[in-house]
CSV table of C-alpha atoms in Angstrom, one decimal:
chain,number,residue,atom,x,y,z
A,1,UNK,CA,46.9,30.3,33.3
A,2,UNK,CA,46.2,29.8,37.1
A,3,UNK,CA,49.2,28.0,38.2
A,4,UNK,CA,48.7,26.2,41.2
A,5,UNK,CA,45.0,26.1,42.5
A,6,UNK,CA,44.0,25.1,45.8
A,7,UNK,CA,40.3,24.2,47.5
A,8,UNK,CA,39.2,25.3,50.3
A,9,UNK,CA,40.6,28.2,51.2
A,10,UNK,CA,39.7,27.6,55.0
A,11,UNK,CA,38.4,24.6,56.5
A,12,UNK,CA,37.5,24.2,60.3
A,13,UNK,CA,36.9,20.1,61.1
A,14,UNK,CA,35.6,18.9,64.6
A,15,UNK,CA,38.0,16.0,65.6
A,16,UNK,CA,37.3,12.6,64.1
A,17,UNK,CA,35.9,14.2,60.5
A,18,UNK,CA,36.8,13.4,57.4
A,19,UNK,CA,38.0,16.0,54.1
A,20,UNK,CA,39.8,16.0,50.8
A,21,UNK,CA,42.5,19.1,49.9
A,22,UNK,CA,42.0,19.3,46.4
A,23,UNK,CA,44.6,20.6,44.3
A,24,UNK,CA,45.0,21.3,40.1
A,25,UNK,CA,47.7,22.6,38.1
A,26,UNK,CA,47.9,24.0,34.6
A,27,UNK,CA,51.7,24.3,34.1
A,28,UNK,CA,52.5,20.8,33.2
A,29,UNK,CA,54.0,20.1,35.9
A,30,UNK,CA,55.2,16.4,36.3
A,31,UNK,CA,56.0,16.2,40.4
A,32,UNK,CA,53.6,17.6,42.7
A,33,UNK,CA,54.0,17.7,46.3
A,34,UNK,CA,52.1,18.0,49.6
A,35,UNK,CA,53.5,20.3,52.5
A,36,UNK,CA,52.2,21.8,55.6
A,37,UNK,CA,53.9,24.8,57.9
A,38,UNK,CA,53.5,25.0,61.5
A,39,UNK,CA,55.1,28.0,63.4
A,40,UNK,CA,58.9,27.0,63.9
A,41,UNK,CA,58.8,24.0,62.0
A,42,UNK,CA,59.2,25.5,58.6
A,43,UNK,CA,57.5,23.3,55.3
A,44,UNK,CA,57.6,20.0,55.5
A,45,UNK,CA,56.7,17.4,52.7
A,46,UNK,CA,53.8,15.2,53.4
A,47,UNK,CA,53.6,13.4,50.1
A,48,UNK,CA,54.5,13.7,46.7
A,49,UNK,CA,53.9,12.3,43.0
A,50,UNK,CA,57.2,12.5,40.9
A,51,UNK,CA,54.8,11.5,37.6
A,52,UNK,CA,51.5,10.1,37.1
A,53,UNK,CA,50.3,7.3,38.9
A,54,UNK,CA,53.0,7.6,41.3
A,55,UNK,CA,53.3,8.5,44.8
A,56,UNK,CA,55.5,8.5,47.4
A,57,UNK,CA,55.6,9.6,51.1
A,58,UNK,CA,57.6,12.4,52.4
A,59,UNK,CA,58.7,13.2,56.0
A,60,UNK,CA,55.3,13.1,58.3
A,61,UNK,CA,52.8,11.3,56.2
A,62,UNK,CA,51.4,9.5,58.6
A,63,UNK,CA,47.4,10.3,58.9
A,64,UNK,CA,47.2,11.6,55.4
A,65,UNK,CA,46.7,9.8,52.1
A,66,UNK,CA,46.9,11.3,48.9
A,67,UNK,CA,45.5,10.1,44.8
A,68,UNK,CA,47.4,11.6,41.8
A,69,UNK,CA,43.7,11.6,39.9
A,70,UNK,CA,46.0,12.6,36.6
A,71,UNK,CA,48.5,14.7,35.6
A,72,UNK,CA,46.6,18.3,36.6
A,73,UNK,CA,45.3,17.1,40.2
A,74,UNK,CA,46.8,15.9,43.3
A,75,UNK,CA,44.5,15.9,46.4
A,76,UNK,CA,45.5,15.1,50.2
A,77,UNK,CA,42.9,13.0,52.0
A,78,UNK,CA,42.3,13.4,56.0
A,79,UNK,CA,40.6,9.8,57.2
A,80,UNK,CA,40.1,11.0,61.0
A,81,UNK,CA,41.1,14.6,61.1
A,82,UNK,CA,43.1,15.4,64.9
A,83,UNK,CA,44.2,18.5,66.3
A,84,UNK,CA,48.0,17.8,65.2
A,85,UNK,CA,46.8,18.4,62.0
A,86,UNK,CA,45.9,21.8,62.3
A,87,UNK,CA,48.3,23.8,59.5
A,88,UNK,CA,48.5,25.3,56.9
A,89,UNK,CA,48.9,23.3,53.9
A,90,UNK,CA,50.4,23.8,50.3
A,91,UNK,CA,50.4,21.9,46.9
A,92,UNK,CA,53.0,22.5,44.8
A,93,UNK,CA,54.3,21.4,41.3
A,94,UNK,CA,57.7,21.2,39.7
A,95,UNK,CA,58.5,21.6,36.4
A,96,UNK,CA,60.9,18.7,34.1
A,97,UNK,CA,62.9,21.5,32.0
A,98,UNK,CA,64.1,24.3,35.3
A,99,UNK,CA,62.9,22.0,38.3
A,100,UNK,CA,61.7,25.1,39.8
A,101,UNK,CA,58.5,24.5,42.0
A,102,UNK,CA,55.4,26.5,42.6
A,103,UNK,CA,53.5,26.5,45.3
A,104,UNK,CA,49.5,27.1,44.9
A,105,UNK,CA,47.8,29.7,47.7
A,106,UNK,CA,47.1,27.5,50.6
A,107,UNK,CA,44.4,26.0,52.6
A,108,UNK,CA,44.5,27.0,56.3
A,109,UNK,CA,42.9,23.8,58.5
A,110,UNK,CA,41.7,23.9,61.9
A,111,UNK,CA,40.9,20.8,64.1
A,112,UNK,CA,38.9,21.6,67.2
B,1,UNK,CA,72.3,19.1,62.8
B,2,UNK,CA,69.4,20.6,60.3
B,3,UNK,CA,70.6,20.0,57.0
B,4,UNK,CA,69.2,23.4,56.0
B,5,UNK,CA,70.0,26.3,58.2
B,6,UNK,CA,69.0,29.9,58.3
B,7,UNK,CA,69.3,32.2,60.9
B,8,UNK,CA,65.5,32.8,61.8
B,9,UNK,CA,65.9,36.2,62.9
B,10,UNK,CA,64.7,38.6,62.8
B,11,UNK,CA,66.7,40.6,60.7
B,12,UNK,CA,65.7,44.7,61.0
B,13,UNK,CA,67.7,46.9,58.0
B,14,UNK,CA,66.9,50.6,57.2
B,15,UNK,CA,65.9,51.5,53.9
B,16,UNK,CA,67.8,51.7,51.0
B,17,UNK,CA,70.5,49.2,52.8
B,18,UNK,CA,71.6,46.1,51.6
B,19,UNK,CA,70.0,43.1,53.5
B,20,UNK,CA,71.9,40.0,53.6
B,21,UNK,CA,70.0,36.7,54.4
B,22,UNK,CA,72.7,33.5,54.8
B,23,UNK,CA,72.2,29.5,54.2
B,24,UNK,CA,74.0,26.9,55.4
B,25,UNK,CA,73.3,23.4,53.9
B,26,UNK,CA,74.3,19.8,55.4
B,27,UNK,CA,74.3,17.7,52.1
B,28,UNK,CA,77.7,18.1,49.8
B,29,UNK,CA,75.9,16.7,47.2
B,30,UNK,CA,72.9,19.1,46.5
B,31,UNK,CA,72.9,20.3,43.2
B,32,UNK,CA,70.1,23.3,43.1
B,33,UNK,CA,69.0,26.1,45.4
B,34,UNK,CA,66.4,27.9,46.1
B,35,UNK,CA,65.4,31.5,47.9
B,36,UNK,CA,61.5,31.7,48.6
B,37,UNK,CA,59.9,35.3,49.8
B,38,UNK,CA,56.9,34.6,51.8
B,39,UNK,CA,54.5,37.0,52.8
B,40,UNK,CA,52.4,36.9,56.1
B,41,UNK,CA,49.5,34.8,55.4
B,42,UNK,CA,50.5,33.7,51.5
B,43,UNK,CA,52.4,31.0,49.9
B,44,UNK,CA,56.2,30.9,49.0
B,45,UNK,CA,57.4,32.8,45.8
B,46,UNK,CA,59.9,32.1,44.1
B,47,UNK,CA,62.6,34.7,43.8
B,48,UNK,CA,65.8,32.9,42.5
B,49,UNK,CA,67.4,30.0,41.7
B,50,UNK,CA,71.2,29.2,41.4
B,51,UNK,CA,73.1,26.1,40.4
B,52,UNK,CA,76.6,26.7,40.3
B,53,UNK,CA,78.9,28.7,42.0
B,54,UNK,CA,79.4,32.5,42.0
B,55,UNK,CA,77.0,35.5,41.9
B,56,UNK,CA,73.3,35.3,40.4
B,57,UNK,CA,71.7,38.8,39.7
B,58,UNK,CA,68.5,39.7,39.0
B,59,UNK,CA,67.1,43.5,39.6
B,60,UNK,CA,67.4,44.2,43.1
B,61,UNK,CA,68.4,40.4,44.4
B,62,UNK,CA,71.8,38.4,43.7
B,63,UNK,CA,71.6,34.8,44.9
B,64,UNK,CA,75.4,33.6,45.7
B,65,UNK,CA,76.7,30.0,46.3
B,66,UNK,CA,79.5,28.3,47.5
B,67,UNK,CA,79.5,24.7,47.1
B,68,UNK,CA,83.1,24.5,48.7
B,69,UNK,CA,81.6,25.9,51.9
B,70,UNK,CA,78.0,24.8,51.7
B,71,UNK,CA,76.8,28.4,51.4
B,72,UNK,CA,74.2,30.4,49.8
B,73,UNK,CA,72.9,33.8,50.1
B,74,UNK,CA,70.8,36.4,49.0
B,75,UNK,CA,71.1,40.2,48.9
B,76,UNK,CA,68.2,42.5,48.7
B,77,UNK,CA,70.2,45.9,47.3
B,78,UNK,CA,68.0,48.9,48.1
B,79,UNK,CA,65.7,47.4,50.5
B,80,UNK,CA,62.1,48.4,50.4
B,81,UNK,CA,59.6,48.3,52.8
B,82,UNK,CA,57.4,46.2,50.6
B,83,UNK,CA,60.4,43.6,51.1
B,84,UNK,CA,59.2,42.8,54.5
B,85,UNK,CA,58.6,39.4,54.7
B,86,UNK,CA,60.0,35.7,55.7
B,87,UNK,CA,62.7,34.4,52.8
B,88,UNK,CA,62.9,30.7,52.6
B,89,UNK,CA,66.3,29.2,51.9
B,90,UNK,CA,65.6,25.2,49.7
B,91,UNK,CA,67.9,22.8,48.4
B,92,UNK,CA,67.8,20.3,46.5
B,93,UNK,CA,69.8,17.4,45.6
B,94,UNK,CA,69.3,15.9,42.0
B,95,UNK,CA,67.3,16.2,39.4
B,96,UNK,CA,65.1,12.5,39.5
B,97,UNK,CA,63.1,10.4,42.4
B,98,UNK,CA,63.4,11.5,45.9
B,99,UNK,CA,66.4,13.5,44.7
B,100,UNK,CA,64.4,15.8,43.1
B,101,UNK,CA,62.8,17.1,46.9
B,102,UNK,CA,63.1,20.4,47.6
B,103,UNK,CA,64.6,21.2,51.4
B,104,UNK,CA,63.5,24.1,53.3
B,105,UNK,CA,65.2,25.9,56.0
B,106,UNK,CA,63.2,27.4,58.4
B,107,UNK,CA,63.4,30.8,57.3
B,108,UNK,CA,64.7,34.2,58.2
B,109,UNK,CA,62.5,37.4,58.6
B,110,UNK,CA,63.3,40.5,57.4
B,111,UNK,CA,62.0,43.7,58.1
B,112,UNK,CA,62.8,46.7,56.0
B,113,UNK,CA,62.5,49.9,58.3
B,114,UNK,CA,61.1,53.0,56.3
């Protein structure tokens, strides 16, 4: 039982490229979600899928997209990666029975 | 106003004390809370959870909440060093939809002094 999975780990993108976050969860988790920290600006949600087939944006989604592929996976698309988006970012899931959400490891983005 | 405060810190206690970590939330009608331990470099962690009001234990931590006074806290009894690390306040406000988004203050750092 992995919990929340994340890839990459680390990912350095020249201004202007293009990557997916992938994410995958084996708890059964209906909602997943999309955040990213920056220093003094706490987590904030990018997007999030409350089921399957759904999602919905969250506070700064602009130049992210996202796909709920099924119920396990949830990835976070970067069309023109800029420096703004340099963060750390986090999947996370929530359970339907205690609501309680975990977050996976992380994937640490630089934009040069 | 935020609608989820923490004092960021940081907050320095010698070991063995009792740390004390405080949340104020904005939203009267959040339901469900939330402390987080974060580690330098890793992901939220999940401590405790508490939905009504009164005292939470479990081990070393007791979550408390006040929905009167839109307060919730968490105290570390018997601080470690290995307790070092930033704690995340979250609320939340229902249980369905956008209702069901977790909140985050912006944490407060702790550092347990051996």
């Amino acid at each position: 039982n992995a919990g929340v999975t994340q890839t990459p780990k680390f990912q350095v993108l020249k201004t202007g490229q293009s990557m997916t976050l992938q994410c995958a969860q084996d708890m059964n988790h209906n909602s997943m979600y999309w955040y990213r920290q920056d220093p003094g600006m706490g987590l904030r949600l990018i997007y999030y899928s409350a089921s399957e087939g759904t999602t919905d944006k969250g506070e700064v989604p602009n130049g992210y997209n996202v796909s709920r592929l099924n119920k396990r996976e949830f990835s976070l698309r970067l069309e023109s990666a800029a420096p703004s988006q340099t963060s750390v970012y986090f999947c996370a899931g929530t359970g339907t029975v205690t609501h309680e959400q975990y977050f996976g490891p992380g994937t640490r983005l630089t934009v040069t | 106003q935020k609608e989820v405060e923490q004092n960021s810190g940081p907050l320095s206690v010698p070991e063995g004390a009792i740390a004390s970590l405080n949340c104020t939330y904005s939203d009267r009608g959040s339901q469900s809370f939330f402390w987080y331990r974060q580690y330098s470099g890793k992901s939220p962690e999940l401590i405790m959870s508490i939905y009504s009001n009164g005292d939470k234990e479990d081990g070393r931590f007791t979550a408390q909440l006040n929905k009167a006074s839109q307060y919730v806290s968490l105290l570390i009894r018997d601080s470690q060093p290995s307790d070092s690390a930033t704690y995340l306040c979250a609320v939340r406000r229902g249980a369905s939809g956008s209702a069901r988004q977790l909140t985050f203050g912006s944490g407060t750092q702790l550092t347990v002094l051996p």
